[in-house]
Coordinates of C-alpha atoms and ligand atoms in Angstrom, one line a residue:
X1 CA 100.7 119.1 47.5
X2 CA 102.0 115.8 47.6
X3 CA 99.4 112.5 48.3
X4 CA 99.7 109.0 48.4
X5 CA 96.9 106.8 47.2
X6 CA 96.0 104.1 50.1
X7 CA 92.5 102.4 49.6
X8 CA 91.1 104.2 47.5
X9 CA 91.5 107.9 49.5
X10 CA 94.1 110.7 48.9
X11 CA 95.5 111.5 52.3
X12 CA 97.9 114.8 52.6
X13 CA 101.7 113.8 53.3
X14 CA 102.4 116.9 54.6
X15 CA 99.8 117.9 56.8
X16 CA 100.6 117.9 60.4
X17 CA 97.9 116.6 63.4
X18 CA 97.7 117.9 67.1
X19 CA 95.9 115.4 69.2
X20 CA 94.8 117.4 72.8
X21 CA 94.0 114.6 75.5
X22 CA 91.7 115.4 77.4
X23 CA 94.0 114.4 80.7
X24 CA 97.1 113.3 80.7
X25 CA 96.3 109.6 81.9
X26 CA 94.0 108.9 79.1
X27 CA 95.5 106.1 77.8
X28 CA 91.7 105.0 76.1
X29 CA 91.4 107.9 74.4
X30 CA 94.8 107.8 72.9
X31 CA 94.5 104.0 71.8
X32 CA 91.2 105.2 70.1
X33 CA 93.3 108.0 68.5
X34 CA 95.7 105.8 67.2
X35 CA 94.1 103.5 65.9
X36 CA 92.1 105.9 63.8
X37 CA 95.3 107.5 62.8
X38 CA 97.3 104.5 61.5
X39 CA 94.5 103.8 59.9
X40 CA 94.4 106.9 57.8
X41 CA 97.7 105.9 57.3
X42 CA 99.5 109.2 59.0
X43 CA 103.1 108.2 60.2
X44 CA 104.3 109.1 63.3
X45 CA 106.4 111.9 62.2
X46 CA 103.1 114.0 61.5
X47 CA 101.5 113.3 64.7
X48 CA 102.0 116.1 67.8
X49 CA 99.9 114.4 71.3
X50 CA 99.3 117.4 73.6
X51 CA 98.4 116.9 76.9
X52 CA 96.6 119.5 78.6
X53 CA 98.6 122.5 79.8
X54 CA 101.2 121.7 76.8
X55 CA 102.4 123.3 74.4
X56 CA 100.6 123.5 71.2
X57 CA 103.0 122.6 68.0
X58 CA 103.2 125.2 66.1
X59 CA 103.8 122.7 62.7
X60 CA 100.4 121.3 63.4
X61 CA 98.0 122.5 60.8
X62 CA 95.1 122.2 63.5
X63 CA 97.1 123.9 66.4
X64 CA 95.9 125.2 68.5
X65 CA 92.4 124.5 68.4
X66 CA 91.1 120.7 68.9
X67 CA 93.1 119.7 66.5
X68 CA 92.0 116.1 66.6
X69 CA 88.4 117.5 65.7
X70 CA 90.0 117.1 62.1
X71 CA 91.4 114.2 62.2
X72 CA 91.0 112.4 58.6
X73 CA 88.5 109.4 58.8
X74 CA 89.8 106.4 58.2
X75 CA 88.8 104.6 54.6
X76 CA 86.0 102.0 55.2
X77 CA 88.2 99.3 53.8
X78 CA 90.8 100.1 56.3
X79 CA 92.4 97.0 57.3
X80 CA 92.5 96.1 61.3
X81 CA 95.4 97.9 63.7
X82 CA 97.5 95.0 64.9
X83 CA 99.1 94.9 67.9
X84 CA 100.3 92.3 71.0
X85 CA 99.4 92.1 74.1
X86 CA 102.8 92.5 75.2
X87 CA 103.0 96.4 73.6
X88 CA 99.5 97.2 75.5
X89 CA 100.6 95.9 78.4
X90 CA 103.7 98.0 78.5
X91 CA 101.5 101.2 76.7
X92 CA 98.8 100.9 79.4
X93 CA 102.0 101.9 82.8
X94 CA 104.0 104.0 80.4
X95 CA 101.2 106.5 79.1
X96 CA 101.1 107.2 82.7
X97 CA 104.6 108.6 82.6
X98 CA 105.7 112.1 83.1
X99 CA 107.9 111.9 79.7
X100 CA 106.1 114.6 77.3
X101 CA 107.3 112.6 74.6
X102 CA 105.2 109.0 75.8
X103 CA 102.2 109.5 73.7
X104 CA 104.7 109.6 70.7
X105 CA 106.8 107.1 71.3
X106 CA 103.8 104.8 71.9
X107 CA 102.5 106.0 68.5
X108 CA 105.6 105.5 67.1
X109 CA 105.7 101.7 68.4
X110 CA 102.4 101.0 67.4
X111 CA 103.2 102.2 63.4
X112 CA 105.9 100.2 63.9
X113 CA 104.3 96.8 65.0
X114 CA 102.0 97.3 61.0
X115 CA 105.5 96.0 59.4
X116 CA 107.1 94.3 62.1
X117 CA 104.9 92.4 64.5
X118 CA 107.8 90.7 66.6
X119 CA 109.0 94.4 67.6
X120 CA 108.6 94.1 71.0
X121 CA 110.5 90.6 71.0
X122 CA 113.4 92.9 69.9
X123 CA 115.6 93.7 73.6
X124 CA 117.6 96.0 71.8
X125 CA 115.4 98.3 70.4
X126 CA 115.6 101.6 71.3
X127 CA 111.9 102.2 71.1
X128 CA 111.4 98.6 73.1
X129 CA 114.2 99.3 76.1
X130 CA 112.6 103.0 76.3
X131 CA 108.4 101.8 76.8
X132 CA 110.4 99.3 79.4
X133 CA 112.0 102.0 81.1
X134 CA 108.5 104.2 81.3
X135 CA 106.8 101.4 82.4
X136 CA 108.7 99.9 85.1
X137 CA 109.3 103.2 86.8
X138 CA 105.5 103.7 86.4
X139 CA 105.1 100.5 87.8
X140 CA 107.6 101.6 90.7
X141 CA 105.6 104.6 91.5
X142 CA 102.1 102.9 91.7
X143 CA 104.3 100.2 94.4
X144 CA 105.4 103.3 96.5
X145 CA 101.8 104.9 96.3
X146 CA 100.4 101.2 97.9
X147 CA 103.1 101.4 100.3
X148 CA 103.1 104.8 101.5
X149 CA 100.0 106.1 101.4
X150 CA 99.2 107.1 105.1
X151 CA 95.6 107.8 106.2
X152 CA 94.9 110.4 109.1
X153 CA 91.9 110.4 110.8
X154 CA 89.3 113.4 111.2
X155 CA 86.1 113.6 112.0
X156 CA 83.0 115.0 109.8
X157 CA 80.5 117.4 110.8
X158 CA 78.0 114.0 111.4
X159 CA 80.9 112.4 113.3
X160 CA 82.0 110.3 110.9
X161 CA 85.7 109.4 110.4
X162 CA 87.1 110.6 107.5
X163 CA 90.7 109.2 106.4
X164 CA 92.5 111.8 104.6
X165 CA 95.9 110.9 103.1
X166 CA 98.5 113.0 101.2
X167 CA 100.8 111.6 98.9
X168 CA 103.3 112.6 96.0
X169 CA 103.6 110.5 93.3
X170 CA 106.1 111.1 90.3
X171 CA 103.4 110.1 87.7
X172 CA 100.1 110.3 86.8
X173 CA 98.8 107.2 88.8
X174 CA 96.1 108.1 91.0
X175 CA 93.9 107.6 89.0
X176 CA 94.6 104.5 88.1
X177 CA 95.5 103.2 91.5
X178 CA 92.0 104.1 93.0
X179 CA 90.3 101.1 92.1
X180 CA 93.2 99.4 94.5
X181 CA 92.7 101.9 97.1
X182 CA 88.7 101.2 96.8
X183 CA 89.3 97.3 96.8
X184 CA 91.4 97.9 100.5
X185 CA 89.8 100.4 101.9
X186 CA 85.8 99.4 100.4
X187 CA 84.3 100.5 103.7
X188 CA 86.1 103.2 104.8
X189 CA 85.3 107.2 104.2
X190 CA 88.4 108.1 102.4
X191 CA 90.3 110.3 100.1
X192 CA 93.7 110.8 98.9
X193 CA 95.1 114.3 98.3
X194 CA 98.0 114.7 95.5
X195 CA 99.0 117.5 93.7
X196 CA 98.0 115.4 90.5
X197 CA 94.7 115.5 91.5
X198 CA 92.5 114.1 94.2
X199 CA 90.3 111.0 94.8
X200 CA 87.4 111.1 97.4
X201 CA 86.0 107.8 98.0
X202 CA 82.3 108.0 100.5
X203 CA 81.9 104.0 100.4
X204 CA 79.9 104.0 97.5
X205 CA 80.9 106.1 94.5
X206 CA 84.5 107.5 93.5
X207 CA 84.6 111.1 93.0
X208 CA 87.9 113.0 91.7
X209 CA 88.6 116.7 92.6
X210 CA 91.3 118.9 91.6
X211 CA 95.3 118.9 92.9
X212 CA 95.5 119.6 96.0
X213 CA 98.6 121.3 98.9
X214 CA 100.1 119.3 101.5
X215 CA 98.4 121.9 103.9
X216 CA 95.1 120.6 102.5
X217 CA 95.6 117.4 104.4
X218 CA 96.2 116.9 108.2
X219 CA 98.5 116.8 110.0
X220 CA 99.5 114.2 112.6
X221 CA 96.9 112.2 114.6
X222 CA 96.4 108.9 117.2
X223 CA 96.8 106.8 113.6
X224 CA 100.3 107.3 113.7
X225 CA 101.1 106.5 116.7
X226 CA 99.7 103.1 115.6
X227 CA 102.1 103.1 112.6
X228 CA 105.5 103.9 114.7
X229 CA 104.7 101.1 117.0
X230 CA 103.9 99.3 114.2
X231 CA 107.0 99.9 112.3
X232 CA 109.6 99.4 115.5
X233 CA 108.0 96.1 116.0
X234 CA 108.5 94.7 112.6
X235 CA 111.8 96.2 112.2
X236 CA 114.3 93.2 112.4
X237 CA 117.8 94.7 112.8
X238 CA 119.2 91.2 111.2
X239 CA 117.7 91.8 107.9
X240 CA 119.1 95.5 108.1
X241 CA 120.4 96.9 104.6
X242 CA 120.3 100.3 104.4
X243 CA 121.0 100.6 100.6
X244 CA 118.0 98.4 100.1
X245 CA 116.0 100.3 102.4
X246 CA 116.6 103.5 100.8
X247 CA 115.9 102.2 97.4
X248 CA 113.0 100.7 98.7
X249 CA 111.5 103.9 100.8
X250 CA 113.0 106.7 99.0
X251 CA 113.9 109.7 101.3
X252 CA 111.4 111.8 99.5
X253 CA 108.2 110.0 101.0
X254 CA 109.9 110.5 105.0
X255 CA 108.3 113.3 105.9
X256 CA 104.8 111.9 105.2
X257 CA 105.6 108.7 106.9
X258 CA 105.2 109.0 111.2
X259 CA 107.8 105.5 111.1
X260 CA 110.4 107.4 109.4
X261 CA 111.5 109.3 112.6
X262 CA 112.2 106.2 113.9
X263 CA 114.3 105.3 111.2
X264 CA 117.8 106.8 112.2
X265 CA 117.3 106.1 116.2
X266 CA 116.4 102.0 114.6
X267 CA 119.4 102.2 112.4
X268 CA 122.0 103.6 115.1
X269 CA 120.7 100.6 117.4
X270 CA 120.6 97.8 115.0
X271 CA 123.3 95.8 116.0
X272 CA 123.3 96.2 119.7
X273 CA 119.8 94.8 119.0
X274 CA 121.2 92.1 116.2
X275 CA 123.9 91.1 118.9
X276 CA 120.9 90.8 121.6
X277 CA 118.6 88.5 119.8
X278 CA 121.6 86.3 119.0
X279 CA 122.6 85.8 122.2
X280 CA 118.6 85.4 123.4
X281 CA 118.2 82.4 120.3
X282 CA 115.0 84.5 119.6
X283 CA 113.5 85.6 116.3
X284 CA 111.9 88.1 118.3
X285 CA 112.7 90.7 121.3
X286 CA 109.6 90.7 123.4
X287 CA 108.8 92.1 126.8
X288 CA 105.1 90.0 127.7
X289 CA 102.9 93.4 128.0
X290 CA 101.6 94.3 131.3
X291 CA 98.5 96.0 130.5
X292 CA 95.8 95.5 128.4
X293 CA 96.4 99.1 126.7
X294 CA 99.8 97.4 126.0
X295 CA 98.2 94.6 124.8
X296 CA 96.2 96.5 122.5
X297 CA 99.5 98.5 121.5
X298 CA 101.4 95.8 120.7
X299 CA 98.3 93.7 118.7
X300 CA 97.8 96.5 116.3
X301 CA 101.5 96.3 115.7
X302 CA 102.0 92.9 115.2
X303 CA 102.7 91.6 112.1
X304 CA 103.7 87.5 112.8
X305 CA 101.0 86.1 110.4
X306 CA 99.4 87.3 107.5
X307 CA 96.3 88.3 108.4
X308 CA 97.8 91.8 110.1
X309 CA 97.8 92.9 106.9
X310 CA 94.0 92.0 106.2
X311 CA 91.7 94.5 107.9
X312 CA 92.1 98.0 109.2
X313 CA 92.9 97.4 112.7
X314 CA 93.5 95.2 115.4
X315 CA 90.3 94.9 117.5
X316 CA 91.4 94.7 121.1
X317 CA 89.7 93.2 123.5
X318 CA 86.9 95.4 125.9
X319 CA 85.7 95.4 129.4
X320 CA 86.5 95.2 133.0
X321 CA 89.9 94.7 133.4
X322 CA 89.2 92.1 136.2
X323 CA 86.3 90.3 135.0
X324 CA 85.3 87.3 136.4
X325 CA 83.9 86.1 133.1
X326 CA 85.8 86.5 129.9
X327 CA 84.4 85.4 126.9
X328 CA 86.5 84.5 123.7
X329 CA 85.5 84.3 120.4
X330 CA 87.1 84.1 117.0
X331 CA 88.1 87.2 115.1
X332 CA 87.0 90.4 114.4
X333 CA 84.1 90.5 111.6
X334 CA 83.4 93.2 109.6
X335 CA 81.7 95.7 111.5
X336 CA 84.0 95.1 114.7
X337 CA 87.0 96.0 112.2
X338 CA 85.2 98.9 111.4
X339 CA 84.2 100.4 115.0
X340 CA 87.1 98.6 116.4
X341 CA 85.4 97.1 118.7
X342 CA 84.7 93.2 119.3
X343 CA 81.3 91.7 119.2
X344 CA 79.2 94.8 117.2
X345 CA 78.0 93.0 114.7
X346 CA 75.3 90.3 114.1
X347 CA 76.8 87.9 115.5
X348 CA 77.5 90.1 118.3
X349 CA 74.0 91.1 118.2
X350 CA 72.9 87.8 119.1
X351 CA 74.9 87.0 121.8
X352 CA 74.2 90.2 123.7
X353 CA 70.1 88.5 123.2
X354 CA 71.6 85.5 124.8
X355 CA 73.5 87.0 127.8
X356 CA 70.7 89.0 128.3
X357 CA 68.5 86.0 128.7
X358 CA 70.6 83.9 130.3
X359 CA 71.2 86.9 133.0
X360 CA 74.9 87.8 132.2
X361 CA 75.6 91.4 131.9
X362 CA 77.9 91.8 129.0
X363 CA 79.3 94.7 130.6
X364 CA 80.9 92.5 133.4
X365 CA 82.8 90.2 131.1
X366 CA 85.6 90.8 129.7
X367 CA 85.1 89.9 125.4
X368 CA 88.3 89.3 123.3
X369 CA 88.9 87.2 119.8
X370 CA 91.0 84.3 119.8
X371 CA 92.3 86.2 116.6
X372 CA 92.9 90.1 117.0
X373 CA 92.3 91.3 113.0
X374 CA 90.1 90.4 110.6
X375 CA 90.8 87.5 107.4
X376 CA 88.7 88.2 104.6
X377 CA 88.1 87.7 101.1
X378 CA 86.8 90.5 98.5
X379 CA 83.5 89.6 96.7
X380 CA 83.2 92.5 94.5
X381 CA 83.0 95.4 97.3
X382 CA 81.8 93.1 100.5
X383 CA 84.4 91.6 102.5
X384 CA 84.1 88.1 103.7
X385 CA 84.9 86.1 106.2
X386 CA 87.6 83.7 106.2
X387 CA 88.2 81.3 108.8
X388 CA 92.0 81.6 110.3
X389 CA 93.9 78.5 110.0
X390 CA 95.5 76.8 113.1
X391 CA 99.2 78.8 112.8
X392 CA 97.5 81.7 112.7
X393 CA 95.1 81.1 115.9
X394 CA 98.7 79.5 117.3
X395 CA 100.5 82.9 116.5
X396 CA 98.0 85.2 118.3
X397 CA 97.9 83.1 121.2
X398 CA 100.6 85.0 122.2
X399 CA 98.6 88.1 122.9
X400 CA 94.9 86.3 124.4
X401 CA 97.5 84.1 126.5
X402 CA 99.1 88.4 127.5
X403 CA 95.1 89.1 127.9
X404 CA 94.2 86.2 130.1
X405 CA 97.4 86.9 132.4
X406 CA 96.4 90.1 133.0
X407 CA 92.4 89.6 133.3
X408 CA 92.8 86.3 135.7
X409 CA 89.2 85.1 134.8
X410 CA 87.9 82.5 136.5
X411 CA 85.7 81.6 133.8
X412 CA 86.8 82.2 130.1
X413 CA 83.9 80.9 127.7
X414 CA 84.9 80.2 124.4
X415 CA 82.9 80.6 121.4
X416 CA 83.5 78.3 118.6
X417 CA 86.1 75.9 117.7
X418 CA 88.6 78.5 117.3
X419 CA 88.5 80.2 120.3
X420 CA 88.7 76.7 122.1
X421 CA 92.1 76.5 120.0
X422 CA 93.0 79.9 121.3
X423 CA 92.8 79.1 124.7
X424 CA 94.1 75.2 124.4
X425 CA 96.8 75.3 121.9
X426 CA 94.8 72.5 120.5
X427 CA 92.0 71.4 118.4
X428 CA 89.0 70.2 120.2
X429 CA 85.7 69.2 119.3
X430 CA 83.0 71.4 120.2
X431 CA 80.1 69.0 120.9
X432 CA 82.7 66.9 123.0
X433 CA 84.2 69.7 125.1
X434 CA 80.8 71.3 125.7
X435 CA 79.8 68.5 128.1
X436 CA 82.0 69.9 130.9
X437 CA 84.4 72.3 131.4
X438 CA 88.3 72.0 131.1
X439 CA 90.5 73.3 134.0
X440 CA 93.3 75.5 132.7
X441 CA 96.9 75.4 134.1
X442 CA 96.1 78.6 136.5
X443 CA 93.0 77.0 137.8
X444 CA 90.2 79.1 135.9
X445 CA 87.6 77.2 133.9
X446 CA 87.0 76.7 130.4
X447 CA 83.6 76.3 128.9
X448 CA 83.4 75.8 125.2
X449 CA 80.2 76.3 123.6
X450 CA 79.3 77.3 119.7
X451 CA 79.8 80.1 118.2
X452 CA 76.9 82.7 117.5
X453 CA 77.6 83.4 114.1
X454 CA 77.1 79.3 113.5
X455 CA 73.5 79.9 114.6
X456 CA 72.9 82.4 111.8
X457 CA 74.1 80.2 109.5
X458 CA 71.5 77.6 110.1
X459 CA 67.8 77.8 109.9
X460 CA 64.7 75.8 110.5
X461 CA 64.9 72.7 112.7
X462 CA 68.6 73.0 113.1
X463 CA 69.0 76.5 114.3
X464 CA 66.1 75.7 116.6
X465 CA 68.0 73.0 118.1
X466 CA 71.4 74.7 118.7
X467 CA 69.9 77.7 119.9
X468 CA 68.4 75.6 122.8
X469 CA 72.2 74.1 123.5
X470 CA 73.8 77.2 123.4
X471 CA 70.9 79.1 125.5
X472 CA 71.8 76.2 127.8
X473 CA 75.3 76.3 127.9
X474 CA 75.1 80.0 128.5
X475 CA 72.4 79.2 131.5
X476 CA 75.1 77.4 132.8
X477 CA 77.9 79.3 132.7
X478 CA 75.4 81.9 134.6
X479 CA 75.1 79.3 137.6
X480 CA 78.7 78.9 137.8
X481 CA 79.4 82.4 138.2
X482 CA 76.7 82.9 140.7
X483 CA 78.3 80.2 142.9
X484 CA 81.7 81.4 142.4
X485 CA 79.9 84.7 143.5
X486 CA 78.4 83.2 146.5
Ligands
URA501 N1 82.8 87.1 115.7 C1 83.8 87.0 116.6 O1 84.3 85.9 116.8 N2 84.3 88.1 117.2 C2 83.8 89.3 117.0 O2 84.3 90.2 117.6 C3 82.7 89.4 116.1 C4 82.3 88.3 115.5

């Protein structure tokens, strides 16, 4: 038989290796692989990668057992595997590709890059154009997968929502998109069902489970409902173009999106509608909502600032819908994007101690947020709070402005600077305004005090000292309301 002397070590230039991955996303274990195989100095040409469920080669002197089990061991002196960041980059998306023939072309590359390390500078390389080609439409997929993913909502045996999604992707991404799905989603029960595989996350630890059937996931539930009204209200027929759209939203992923039915009906009317908001000078088509269920509707579809796109949900507003006392504060938290509900947290834990003492039954008032979702930042897993700015308290004016309409307090009590904003259009300063109330244009009183969540960020001295203001700005609000009762 034939050998070449390299370092010292005969190697075989005819025998013929089978590397079996172990999945077929396991770009790690390939790079390992590689490495250990250029190397041994084994060109590309005697290399088979088999992914599981693939044929064995039949050339391959270890087929079809393990073959890699026999891989030669590199010399000592072996010198080191060079590559650039640009190839891994590009490796790292395209060995997630479909193409059977990835793992060798990637192998191929990276023999390559030992004689020529500018390769990948090279646009008209064949080898260079086709790890492009893998990679973008890898790339592609993992956008649609971010896009499209739809959660339904069940409920576990402990009551627990569950959010259970079904989607199909071309490649093998899912598992490499969980860690974004984790990042989104950190407090959520979730898992998405593919028939690549499955990924179950319980808040805590990721699990994977085997390929799944669209009949393993629900069907349709009060989430989508959400999502169509969601989708007509952000649909601007002006920036209609349905070759973009269908590049952008592939007809393959309709029938696991509840918008899509809208689609045609939205189409057919765009430009009636274009022609409307014309001739209204608007950006916008809006009918003020009538009821706070519409209100709610219509806040968990809007999408005029950023921060829509933040949390979960819009947290609506709760309680009597003509309360004489309606008490503002700034935004949904954490736990009141989670249970969907304003005020369940700590900070809402505190102010229910402080109504209580000061003798106001929360259940009478009507609580709302200046700002209907929730800004955060990711630290690690945790979520944190971020204050909105001015635009976007401005923006969702529109919506505590719809709330106030329809509630008609005659006392709204804001907490904290921003809720002030959110009722005034203005900044004002809360140690000023908290002297007296304001008087709003339809005669109700505003009383501006701080907000709870201020007096757990202070201790000692100081929070002794604010919690005294606040427990007497809340006493007063309680007289006012017992003379407006009298
Ligand atoms: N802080 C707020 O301003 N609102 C809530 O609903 C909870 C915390």
């Amino acid at each position: 038989m034939a050998t070449q002397r390299r370092s010292g070590q005969n190697i075989s230039l005819g025998a013929h290796y089978a590397v079996h991955l172990p999945t077929p996303d396991d770009f790690a274990f390939w790079r390992e692989r590689a490495r250990g195989l250029i190397q041994s100095d084994i060109p590309p040409d005697r290399v088979s990668w088999i992914e599981p469920g693939g044929t064995g080669d039949l050339f391959a002197s270890e087929s079809p057992l393990r073959g890699d089990k026999r891989l030669p061991a590199p010399p000592a002196d072996a010198p080191a595997v060079r590559t650039s960041q640009r190839f891994l980059t590009l490796a790292r998306s395209a060995a997630l590709h479909t193409d059977p023939a990835r793992f060798g072309l990637l192998y191929r590359m990276l023999w390559r890059l030992q004689q020529n390390s500018r390769l990948m500078e090279d646009k008209a390389d064949l080898d260079v154009r086709r790890i492009e080609e893998l990679a973008k439409s890898v790339r592609r997929d993992a956008h649609k997968m971010h896009a499209f993913v739809r959660f339904r909502e069940v409920e576990e045996e402990d009551g627990t929502p569950h959010f259970i999604a079904w989607f199909e992707p071309d490649h093998h991404i899912v598992r490499a998109e969980a860690a974004f799905f984790m990042r989104r989603f950190a407090n959520m029960r979730w898992s998405i069902l593919t028939p690549r595989g499955s990924i179950h996350w319980d808040g805590e630890v990721m699990h994977e489970g085997p390929p799944a059937r669209r009949e393993d996931a629900p069907g349709d539930d009060p989430v989508e409902d959400l999502w169509r009204s969601y989708y007509a209200s952000i649909f601007n027929p002006a920036r209609l173009k349905v070759g973009a759209m269908l590049s952008e939203m592939p007809k393959k992923y309709w029938k696991n999106l509840p918008e899509a039915e809208l689609i045609p009906g939205l189409i057919a009317g765009a430009q009636a509608r274009e022609a409307a908001m014309v001739a209204a000078g608007k950006r916008e088509e809006r009918v003020r909502p009538s009821t706070l269920g519409d209100v709610a509707q219509g806040a968990a579809a809007c999408r005029d600032c950023p921060i829509a796109d933040c949390g979960t949900r819009a947290v609506a507003g709760e309680g009597p819908p003509q309360a004489t006392l309606m008490i503002v504060g700034e935004q949904p938290g954490d736990q009141e994007d989670i249970h969907g509900r304003p005020f369940v947290g700590p900070a809402g834990q505190l102010l229910n101690q402080h109504l209580t003492r000061a003798g106001i039954d929360r259940k009478d008032a009507y609580l709302t947020n200046a700002v209907k979702h929730f800004k955060f930042v990711y630290k690690g897993k945790h979520r944190l709070h971020q204050s909105p700015g001015a635009k976007e308290i401005d923006t969702c004016r529109w919506w505590l402005d719809a709330e106030r309409a329809i509630v008609q307090p005659r006392i709204v009590l804001a907490l904290g600077a921003s809720a002030a904003r959110g009722m005034l259009g203005r900044t004002v300063s809360v140690s000023k305004a908290r002297d007296a109330p304001i008087m709003l244009d339809d005669g109700a009183e505003l009383w501006v005090t701080v907000h709870p969540s201020y007096l757990l960020r202070l201790d000692g001295d100081a929070r002794a000292a604010q919690t005294e203001l606040f427990t007497a700005d809340l006493a007063r609000v309680q007289e006012r309301l017992t003379q407006l009762a009298g």
